[in-house]
Short mmCIF file of C-alpha atoms (C1' of nucleotides) in Angstrom, two decimals:
data_model
loop_
_atom_site.label_atom_id
_atom_site.label_comp_id
_atom_site.label_asym_id
_atom_site.label_seq_id
_atom_site.Cartn_x
_atom_site.Cartn_y
_atom_site.Cartn_z
CA MET A 1 222.77 -145.27 -222.22
CA ARG A 2 223.85 -141.39 -222.21
CA SER A 3 227.23 -140.98 -223.82
CA ASP A 4 228.49 -139.04 -220.53
CA ALA A 5 227.01 -141.71 -218.26
CA LYS A 6 229.16 -144.51 -220.70
CA LYS A 7 232.19 -142.29 -220.16
CA ASN A 8 231.68 -142.46 -216.65
CA TYR A 9 230.80 -146.28 -216.37
CA ASP A 10 233.99 -146.91 -218.19
CA MET A 11 236.23 -144.53 -216.14
CA ILE A 12 234.58 -145.91 -212.99
CA LEU A 13 235.93 -149.47 -214.46
CA ALA A 14 239.39 -148.36 -215.71
CA VAL A 15 239.97 -146.70 -212.55
CA ALA A 16 238.63 -149.36 -210.13
CA ARG A 17 241.11 -151.73 -212.00
CA ASP A 18 243.74 -150.54 -211.51
CA LEU A 19 243.08 -149.39 -208.14
CA LEU A 20 242.30 -152.72 -206.59
CA THR A 21 244.86 -154.70 -208.97
CA GLY A 22 247.67 -152.08 -208.46
CA GLY A 23 248.57 -150.96 -204.56
CA SER A 24 245.26 -150.38 -203.40
CA PRO A 25 243.18 -153.99 -203.25
CA ASP A 26 241.05 -152.40 -200.43
CA ALA A 27 240.39 -148.83 -202.01
CA SER A 28 236.77 -147.68 -200.99
CA LEU A 29 233.86 -146.88 -203.47
CA ARG A 30 234.68 -142.83 -202.72
CA ASP A 31 238.40 -143.08 -203.53
CA ILE A 32 237.17 -145.23 -207.23
CA ALA A 33 234.61 -142.18 -207.14
CA ARG A 34 237.29 -139.30 -206.26
CA LYS A 35 239.90 -140.69 -209.00
CA ALA A 36 237.01 -141.61 -211.64
CA GLY A 37 236.22 -137.78 -210.99
CA VAL A 38 232.42 -138.36 -210.87
CA GLY A 39 230.79 -138.11 -207.40
CA ASP A 40 229.56 -141.16 -204.99
CA GLY A 41 225.99 -141.08 -206.36
CA THR A 42 227.33 -142.32 -209.83
CA LEU A 43 229.34 -144.24 -208.71
CA HIS A 44 226.79 -145.96 -206.65
CA ARG A 45 223.86 -145.55 -209.33
CA HIS A 46 226.18 -147.34 -212.01
CA PHE A 47 227.63 -150.28 -209.18
CA PRO A 48 224.94 -150.15 -206.35
CA THR A 49 227.59 -152.49 -204.28
CA ARG A 50 231.17 -153.69 -204.42
CA GLU A 51 230.30 -156.80 -205.59
CA ALA A 52 228.33 -155.15 -208.38
CA LEU A 53 231.45 -154.17 -209.43
CA LEU A 54 233.70 -156.98 -208.89
CA GLU A 55 230.83 -158.54 -211.30
CA ALA A 56 231.85 -155.93 -213.96
CA LEU A 57 235.45 -156.12 -214.28
CA LEU A 58 235.26 -160.19 -214.28
CA ARG A 59 232.78 -160.76 -216.02
CA ASP A 60 234.89 -161.34 -219.49
CA THR A 61 237.18 -163.19 -217.02
CA PHE A 62 234.49 -165.58 -216.60
CA ASP A 63 233.41 -166.13 -220.15
CA ALA A 64 236.81 -166.54 -221.21
CA LEU A 65 236.80 -169.61 -218.73
CA SER A 66 234.06 -170.82 -219.64
CA ALA A 67 234.90 -170.64 -223.93
CA ARG A 68 238.47 -172.53 -222.16
CA ALA A 69 236.79 -175.56 -220.37
CA ARG A 70 234.45 -175.72 -223.74
CA ARG A 71 237.91 -176.15 -225.61
CA LEU A 72 239.80 -178.21 -223.73
CA GLN A 73 236.59 -180.50 -223.44
CA GLU A 74 237.20 -181.19 -227.25
CA GLU A 75 240.95 -181.30 -227.30
CA THR A 76 242.62 -182.97 -224.25
CA ASN A 77 242.03 -185.88 -221.94
CA ALA A 78 239.50 -185.64 -219.58
CA GLU A 79 242.52 -185.66 -216.38
CA GLU A 80 244.48 -183.22 -218.05
CA ALA A 81 241.77 -180.64 -219.39
CA LEU A 82 240.37 -180.70 -215.90
CA LEU A 83 243.56 -179.80 -214.10
CA THR A 84 244.52 -176.83 -216.92
CA TRP A 85 241.08 -175.81 -216.34
CA LEU A 86 241.33 -175.85 -212.20
CA ARG A 87 244.48 -174.25 -212.44
CA GLU A 88 243.23 -171.39 -214.52
CA ALA A 89 240.28 -170.84 -212.53
CA VAL A 90 242.37 -170.39 -209.29
CA GLY A 91 244.37 -168.23 -210.69
CA SER A 92 242.04 -165.92 -212.53
CA THR A 93 240.71 -164.01 -209.39
CA LYS A 94 243.91 -163.50 -207.83
CA ASP A 95 244.32 -160.00 -208.94
CA TYR A 96 241.10 -159.05 -206.98
CA SER A 97 241.13 -159.70 -203.13
CA GLY A 98 238.34 -160.03 -201.32
CA VAL A 99 236.52 -161.25 -203.89
CA ILE A 100 236.22 -164.93 -203.10
CA ALA A 101 234.27 -164.69 -200.58
CA ALA A 102 231.61 -162.85 -202.26
CA MET A 103 231.54 -165.46 -204.93
CA VAL A 104 231.09 -167.74 -202.37
CA SER A 105 227.91 -165.83 -201.34
CA ALA A 106 226.47 -164.65 -204.97
CA ILE A 107 226.31 -168.76 -205.99
CA ALA A 108 223.54 -168.96 -203.30
CA ASP A 109 221.96 -165.75 -204.02
CA GLU A 110 220.32 -165.10 -207.27
CA GLN A 111 219.80 -161.55 -206.48
CA SER A 112 223.64 -160.79 -206.38
CA ALA A 113 225.30 -158.84 -209.48
CA LEU A 114 227.68 -162.09 -209.11
CA HIS A 115 225.03 -164.79 -208.84
CA GLY A 116 225.25 -165.21 -212.91
CA SER A 117 229.18 -165.41 -213.37
CA CYS A 118 228.98 -168.09 -210.55
CA VAL A 119 226.40 -170.16 -211.89
CA THR A 120 228.70 -170.25 -215.56
CA LEU A 121 232.12 -170.98 -213.64
CA ARG A 122 230.11 -173.89 -211.62
CA SER A 123 228.54 -175.74 -214.81
CA ALA A 124 232.06 -175.40 -216.63
CA GLY A 125 233.33 -176.79 -214.01
CA ASN A 126 230.95 -179.53 -213.45
CA ARG A 127 231.19 -180.71 -217.01
CA LEU A 128 234.93 -180.90 -216.99
CA LEU A 129 234.57 -183.00 -213.92
CA VAL A 130 231.43 -185.29 -215.24
CA ARG A 131 233.36 -186.18 -218.07
CA ALA A 132 236.76 -187.11 -215.96
CA GLN A 133 234.13 -189.23 -213.36
CA THR A 134 233.05 -190.79 -217.04
CA ASP A 135 236.47 -191.59 -217.64
CA GLY A 136 237.08 -193.17 -213.77
CA ARG A 137 239.71 -190.23 -213.20
CA ALA A 138 238.33 -188.13 -210.89
CA ARG A 139 236.64 -189.02 -207.72
CA ALA A 140 233.24 -190.31 -207.95
CA ASP A 141 231.50 -188.79 -205.23
CA MET A 142 231.70 -185.03 -206.14
CA ASP A 143 229.62 -182.89 -208.03
CA GLY A 144 230.25 -179.12 -209.41
CA ASP A 145 229.15 -177.10 -206.00
CA ASP A 146 231.96 -179.11 -204.25
CA LEU A 147 234.42 -178.39 -207.06
CA PHE A 148 233.12 -175.08 -206.89
CA ALA A 149 233.97 -175.18 -202.83
CA LEU A 150 237.28 -176.77 -203.25
CA ILE A 151 237.95 -173.87 -206.27
CA SER A 152 237.05 -171.43 -203.56
CA ALA A 153 239.13 -172.65 -201.07
CA LEU A 154 242.03 -172.22 -203.75
CA ALA A 155 241.59 -169.26 -204.55
CA TRP A 156 241.08 -168.12 -200.97
CA LEU A 157 244.44 -169.69 -199.91
CA ALA A 158 246.01 -167.76 -202.66
CA GLU A 159 244.30 -164.75 -201.72
CA GLN A 160 245.94 -164.81 -197.71
CA PRO A 161 249.34 -163.01 -198.75
CA PRO A 162 251.22 -165.36 -195.66
CA LEU A 163 250.39 -168.57 -198.07
CA VAL A 164 251.01 -167.41 -201.34
CA PRO A 165 254.73 -169.24 -201.64
CA ARG A 166 253.20 -172.37 -201.02
CA SER A 167 250.11 -171.79 -203.18
CA ASP A 168 251.04 -174.22 -205.82
CA ARG A 169 251.75 -177.13 -203.54
CA LEU A 170 248.42 -176.68 -202.14
CA PHE A 171 246.98 -176.74 -205.39
CA ASP A 172 248.65 -180.21 -206.20
CA ILE A 173 247.42 -181.17 -202.66
CA ILE A 174 244.08 -180.47 -203.61
CA ALA A 175 244.61 -181.65 -206.99
CA ASP A 176 245.42 -184.82 -206.02
CA ALA A 177 242.04 -185.33 -204.05
CA ILE A 178 240.21 -184.69 -207.08
CA LEU A 179 242.23 -186.66 -209.30
CA PRO A 180 243.92 -189.42 -207.11
CA GLY A 181 246.57 -191.36 -208.20
CA ARG A 182 248.64 -187.69 -209.85
CA GLY A 183 251.74 -186.74 -207.27
CA PRO A 184 254.06 -188.45 -205.61
CA ARG A 185 253.46 -189.25 -202.14
CA MET B 1 245.16 -155.59 -162.57
CA ARG B 2 242.77 -153.22 -160.38
CA SER B 3 239.81 -155.17 -159.33
CA ASP B 4 237.21 -152.50 -161.67
CA ALA B 5 239.98 -152.83 -164.55
CA LYS B 6 239.24 -156.72 -164.46
CA LYS B 7 235.75 -156.71 -163.72
CA ASN B 8 235.25 -154.40 -167.22
CA TYR B 9 238.10 -156.83 -168.91
CA ASP B 10 235.74 -159.92 -167.51
CA MET B 11 232.38 -158.29 -168.83
CA ILE B 12 233.52 -157.07 -172.44
CA LEU B 13 234.99 -160.82 -173.14
CA ALA B 14 231.08 -162.43 -171.80
CA VAL B 15 229.48 -159.57 -174.32
CA ALA B 16 231.69 -160.50 -176.66
CA ARG B 17 231.32 -163.74 -176.85
CA ASP B 18 227.52 -163.82 -176.58
CA LEU B 19 227.06 -161.27 -179.39
CA LEU B 20 229.92 -163.11 -182.17
CA THR B 21 228.60 -166.52 -181.18
CA GLY B 22 224.43 -164.79 -181.07
CA GLY B 23 222.99 -163.86 -184.03
CA SER B 24 226.15 -160.91 -184.66
CA PRO B 25 229.13 -161.76 -185.82
CA ASP B 26 230.07 -158.56 -187.24
CA ALA B 27 229.33 -157.05 -184.19
CA SER B 28 231.39 -153.56 -183.95
CA LEU B 29 233.49 -152.95 -181.33
CA ARG B 30 231.22 -150.07 -180.27
CA ASP B 31 228.73 -152.19 -179.73
CA ILE B 32 230.46 -154.73 -177.71
CA ALA B 33 231.49 -151.73 -175.41
CA ARG B 34 228.24 -150.28 -174.51
CA LYS B 35 226.19 -153.96 -174.25
CA ALA B 36 229.09 -154.20 -171.65
CA GLY B 37 228.60 -150.89 -169.97
CA VAL B 38 231.85 -149.60 -171.04
CA GLY B 39 233.43 -146.54 -172.37
CA ASP B 40 234.79 -147.31 -176.25
CA GLY B 41 238.13 -146.22 -174.54
CA THR B 42 237.98 -148.99 -172.20
CA LEU B 43 237.57 -151.72 -174.60
CA HIS B 44 240.36 -150.28 -176.61
CA ARG B 45 243.10 -150.33 -174.38
CA HIS B 46 242.05 -153.96 -173.20
CA PHE B 47 241.56 -155.31 -176.76
CA PRO B 48 243.40 -152.92 -178.81
CA THR B 49 242.27 -154.72 -182.12
CA ARG B 50 239.52 -156.90 -182.68
CA GLU B 51 241.82 -159.44 -183.10
CA ALA B 52 243.27 -159.20 -179.65
CA LEU B 53 239.47 -159.53 -178.47
CA LEU B 54 239.22 -162.59 -180.43
CA GLU B 55 242.45 -164.11 -178.90
CA ALA B 56 241.22 -163.82 -175.53
CA LEU B 57 237.64 -165.62 -176.29
CA LEU B 58 239.96 -168.79 -178.75
CA ARG B 59 243.28 -169.12 -176.13
CA ASP B 60 242.15 -171.16 -174.35
CA THR B 61 240.27 -173.14 -177.28
CA PHE B 62 243.55 -172.86 -178.80
CA ASP B 63 245.55 -174.93 -175.33
CA ALA B 64 243.16 -177.21 -174.90
CA LEU B 65 243.51 -178.25 -179.20
CA SER B 66 247.40 -178.73 -178.21
CA ALA B 67 246.76 -180.50 -175.42
CA ARG B 68 244.32 -182.96 -177.10
CA ALA B 69 247.07 -183.57 -179.63
CA ARG B 70 248.79 -184.87 -176.90
CA ARG B 71 246.70 -187.21 -175.82
CA LEU B 72 246.33 -188.36 -179.16
CA GLN B 73 249.97 -188.90 -179.99
CA GLU B 74 249.66 -191.55 -177.27
CA GLU B 75 246.31 -193.25 -177.24
CA THR B 76 245.36 -193.09 -180.81
CA ASN B 77 247.17 -194.93 -183.99
CA ALA B 78 248.79 -192.24 -186.18
CA GLU B 79 246.10 -191.86 -188.90
CA GLU B 80 243.43 -191.90 -186.32
CA ALA B 81 244.78 -189.32 -184.25
CA LEU B 82 245.72 -187.08 -187.56
CA LEU B 83 242.32 -186.68 -188.70
CA THR B 84 240.37 -186.65 -185.26
CA TRP B 85 242.59 -184.10 -184.51
CA LEU B 86 242.24 -182.33 -188.07
CA ARG B 87 238.12 -182.14 -187.32
CA GLU B 88 238.16 -181.04 -183.94
CA ALA B 89 240.84 -177.57 -184.94
CA VAL B 90 238.56 -177.28 -188.07
CA GLY B 91 235.56 -177.17 -185.78
CA SER B 92 236.85 -175.26 -182.87
CA THR B 93 236.35 -171.76 -184.73
CA LYS B 94 233.20 -172.57 -186.38
CA ASP B 95 231.41 -170.00 -183.55
CA TYR B 96 233.54 -166.96 -184.50
CA SER B 97 233.06 -166.04 -188.18
CA GLY B 98 236.54 -163.79 -189.20
CA VAL B 99 238.77 -165.32 -187.29
CA ILE B 100 240.10 -167.21 -189.81
CA ALA B 101 241.93 -164.99 -191.87
CA ALA B 102 242.86 -163.44 -188.89
CA MET B 103 244.94 -166.60 -188.11
CA VAL B 104 246.38 -166.95 -191.23
CA SER B 105 247.86 -163.80 -191.29
CA ALA B 106 248.74 -164.07 -187.44
CA ILE B 107 251.02 -166.50 -188.48
CA ALA B 108 253.20 -164.40 -190.43
CA ASP B 109 252.86 -161.36 -187.52
CA GLU B 110 254.87 -161.77 -184.68
CA GLN B 111 253.37 -158.49 -183.41
CA SER B 112 249.87 -160.01 -183.80
CA ALA B 113 247.73 -161.03 -180.59
CA LEU B 114 246.90 -164.17 -182.11
CA HIS B 115 250.44 -165.08 -183.24
CA GLY B 116 251.13 -167.25 -180.12
CA SER B 117 247.93 -168.89 -180.68
CA CYS B 118 248.71 -169.93 -184.33
CA VAL B 119 251.94 -171.26 -183.91
CA THR B 120 250.49 -173.60 -181.15
CA LEU B 121 248.16 -175.06 -183.33
CA ARG B 122 250.57 -175.49 -186.51
CA SER B 123 253.16 -176.99 -183.42
CA ALA B 124 250.63 -179.63 -182.29
CA GLY B 125 249.43 -180.55 -185.93
CA ASN B 126 252.98 -180.72 -187.04
CA ARG B 127 253.43 -183.89 -184.65
CA LEU B 128 250.68 -185.32 -185.39
CA LEU B 129 251.33 -184.84 -189.29
CA VAL B 130 255.33 -186.46 -188.83
CA ARG B 131 254.33 -189.29 -186.84
CA ALA B 132 251.81 -190.40 -189.30
CA GLN B 133 254.15 -189.77 -192.44
CA THR B 134 256.54 -191.83 -190.19
CA ASP B 135 254.03 -194.49 -190.07
CA GLY B 136 253.80 -193.62 -194.04
CA ARG B 137 250.36 -192.93 -193.87
CA ALA B 138 250.37 -189.11 -194.52
CA ARG B 139 251.95 -187.83 -197.89
CA ALA B 140 255.47 -187.19 -197.34
CA ASP B 141 255.40 -184.12 -199.31
CA MET B 142 253.81 -182.07 -196.88
CA ASP B 143 254.78 -180.18 -193.99
CA GLY B 144 253.50 -178.19 -190.40
CA ASP B 145 252.55 -174.79 -192.71
CA ASP B 146 250.67 -176.81 -195.29
CA LEU B 147 248.83 -178.45 -192.79
CA PHE B 148 248.22 -175.54 -190.81
CA ALA B 149 247.05 -173.73 -194.67
CA LEU B 150 244.43 -176.88 -195.28
CA ILE B 151 242.89 -176.86 -191.80
CA SER B 152 242.87 -173.07 -192.83
CA ALA B 153 240.84 -173.23 -195.87
CA LEU B 154 238.40 -176.03 -194.10
CA ALA B 155 237.44 -173.93 -191.40
CA TRP B 156 237.29 -171.00 -193.92
CA LEU B 157 234.64 -173.03 -196.22
CA ALA B 158 232.64 -173.93 -193.02
CA GLU B 159 232.34 -170.32 -192.73
CA GLN B 160 230.60 -169.70 -195.53
CA PRO B 161 226.97 -170.08 -195.01
CA PRO B 162 226.20 -171.71 -198.16
CA LEU B 163 228.83 -174.25 -197.84
CA VAL B 164 228.21 -175.58 -194.37
CA PRO B 165 225.89 -178.33 -195.83
CA ARG B 166 228.61 -179.82 -197.48
CA SER B 167 231.51 -179.00 -194.99
CA ASP B 168 231.75 -182.66 -193.72
CA ARG B 169 232.21 -183.84 -197.49
CA LEU B 170 234.73 -181.40 -198.08
CA PHE B 171 236.39 -182.47 -195.05
CA ASP B 172 236.38 -185.89 -196.19
CA ILE B 173 238.19 -184.89 -199.67
CA ILE B 174 240.63 -182.88 -198.03
CA ALA B 175 241.70 -185.27 -195.44
CA ASP B 176 241.79 -187.94 -198.69
CA ALA B 177 244.18 -185.77 -200.07
CA ILE B 178 246.49 -185.45 -196.59
CA LEU B 179 245.81 -189.84 -195.65
CA PRO B 180 245.85 -191.21 -199.20
CA GLY B 181 243.84 -194.38 -199.56
CA ARG B 182 240.71 -193.72 -197.11
CA GLY B 183 237.82 -192.75 -197.97
CA PRO B 184 235.54 -194.06 -201.12
CA ARG B 185 236.87 -193.35 -204.33
"C1'" DA C 1 218.37 -138.68 -217.69
"C1'" DC C 2 222.16 -138.19 -215.42
"C1'" DC C 3 225.32 -135.60 -212.20
"C1'" DT C 4 227.29 -133.42 -208.29
"C1'" DG C 5 227.88 -133.68 -203.35
"C1'" DA C 6 226.01 -132.63 -199.03
"C1'" DA C 7 224.15 -135.03 -195.54
"C1'" DC C 8 222.96 -139.41 -192.51
"C1'" DA C 9 224.25 -143.20 -189.70
"C1'" DC C 10 227.75 -146.03 -188.86
"C1'" DC C 11 233.16 -147.55 -188.07
"C1'" DG C 12 237.96 -147.80 -185.53
"C1'" DT C 13 240.57 -145.01 -182.95
"C1'" DT C 14 242.38 -140.98 -180.14
"C1'" DC C 15 242.67 -138.42 -176.21
"C1'" DA C 16 241.06 -134.12 -172.79
"C1'" DA C 17 238.51 -134.75 -168.85
"C1'" DG C 18 237.39 -136.88 -165.15
"C1'" DT C 19 237.05 -140.29 -160.54
"C1'" DA D 1 245.41 -146.40 -162.24
"C1'" DC D 2 241.39 -146.32 -164.86
"C1'" DC D 3 237.49 -145.01 -166.92
"C1'" DT D 4 234.46 -141.71 -169.79
"C1'" DG D 5 232.65 -140.09 -173.70
"C1'" DA D 6 233.12 -136.48 -177.20
"C1'" DA D 7 235.68 -135.56 -181.34
"C1'" DC D 8 238.21 -137.13 -185.44
"C1'" DA D 9 238.70 -139.06 -190.20
"C1'" DC D 10 237.24 -142.28 -192.26
"C1'" DC D 11 233.02 -146.11 -194.79
"C1'" DG D 12 228.36 -147.25 -197.40
"C1'" DT D 13 224.61 -144.71 -198.95
"C1'" DT D 14 220.92 -141.29 -199.70
"C1'" DC D 15 218.39 -138.28 -202.09
"C1'" DA D 16 217.96 -132.74 -202.71
"C1'" DA D 17 219.28 -129.63 -206.06
"C1'" DG D 18 221.30 -129.03 -210.17
"C1'" DT D 19 222.17 -129.49 -216.05
#
DNA sequence: ACCTGAACACCGTTCAAGT
DNA sequence: ACCTGAACACCGTTCAAGT
């Protein structure tokens, strides 16, 4: 990449992160381009869709979650590892509203810029799930796709402003479904 | 309402239902107006927002769900009643994509056209939940808002095309969280 | 190679003009 | 009263023209 292109690319990402995690979660691509000081076409060439931009913003987060799963796998018992990782996975997208629906759509669309990140996430979760199932902790009639869906549902709930105050409780309820016999009844 | 206005109102609703439940879940309000043979302003006066249109389309459904809850309350045991009603509530919005996020937002916004329907739905669910809790079937640390949120999450999952094939299973998993000790482990 | 920004086809919303 | 449809301020996307 030419150095001026690289500079634009980085500037777009920085501005997008500021706007989206700041007060403007629905900022238009045009707004982002303007604030980044580039033309509409430049943004569109670097990031052909909004998804592509989100993917670039979240790739590091997904990679970190995958590494985190590996560490938990080694260091912690199966139930605690899965639970901790779930909590972190659900929390990981909370600053990027709208990304959850895009992720669910991307898991089935190999063309999507988010596809790779989604597959990585699902695999990481699946490893932890299988171990917890082997230990008889997690319910047996579930697979990695179910787990991915439940994480999505929880992340989506946490994205809805009126439900934010309840999101910890809702996490506990659904976590109980995955790891029965944990919390209070 | 003047008779020509009533005719327009009905025509808009009929066309909207056709388009939204047909192949065009994201049909624009302008498309709906054109197909209904009315001006943009006419649609906008009858239904100031997309939510208002969805509310009109779904009001009967919500009323029916509320009546259904009352009947189940009388005729069926607490666990079965809640479970059956949950399944119907989750399925009730499946033909109207995008309505779930609007409903969650409306539960906290008294100005929303959907607010009344949401409150009705929450009350109906809460009655069934309380009875199931009294019978010791439903988990005790939940309230009507939690139930509303879980219904929303399930309906949202059912709205995501890649997850449609799994939605029955996901329903079972979350239903187990609400009514522990039901399904297979 | 890469960038700019006008242009295009949309969108929801408003409002002057009509009946 | 109620309706129409042009107009407005947006949106994502494209592409001719520049450097």
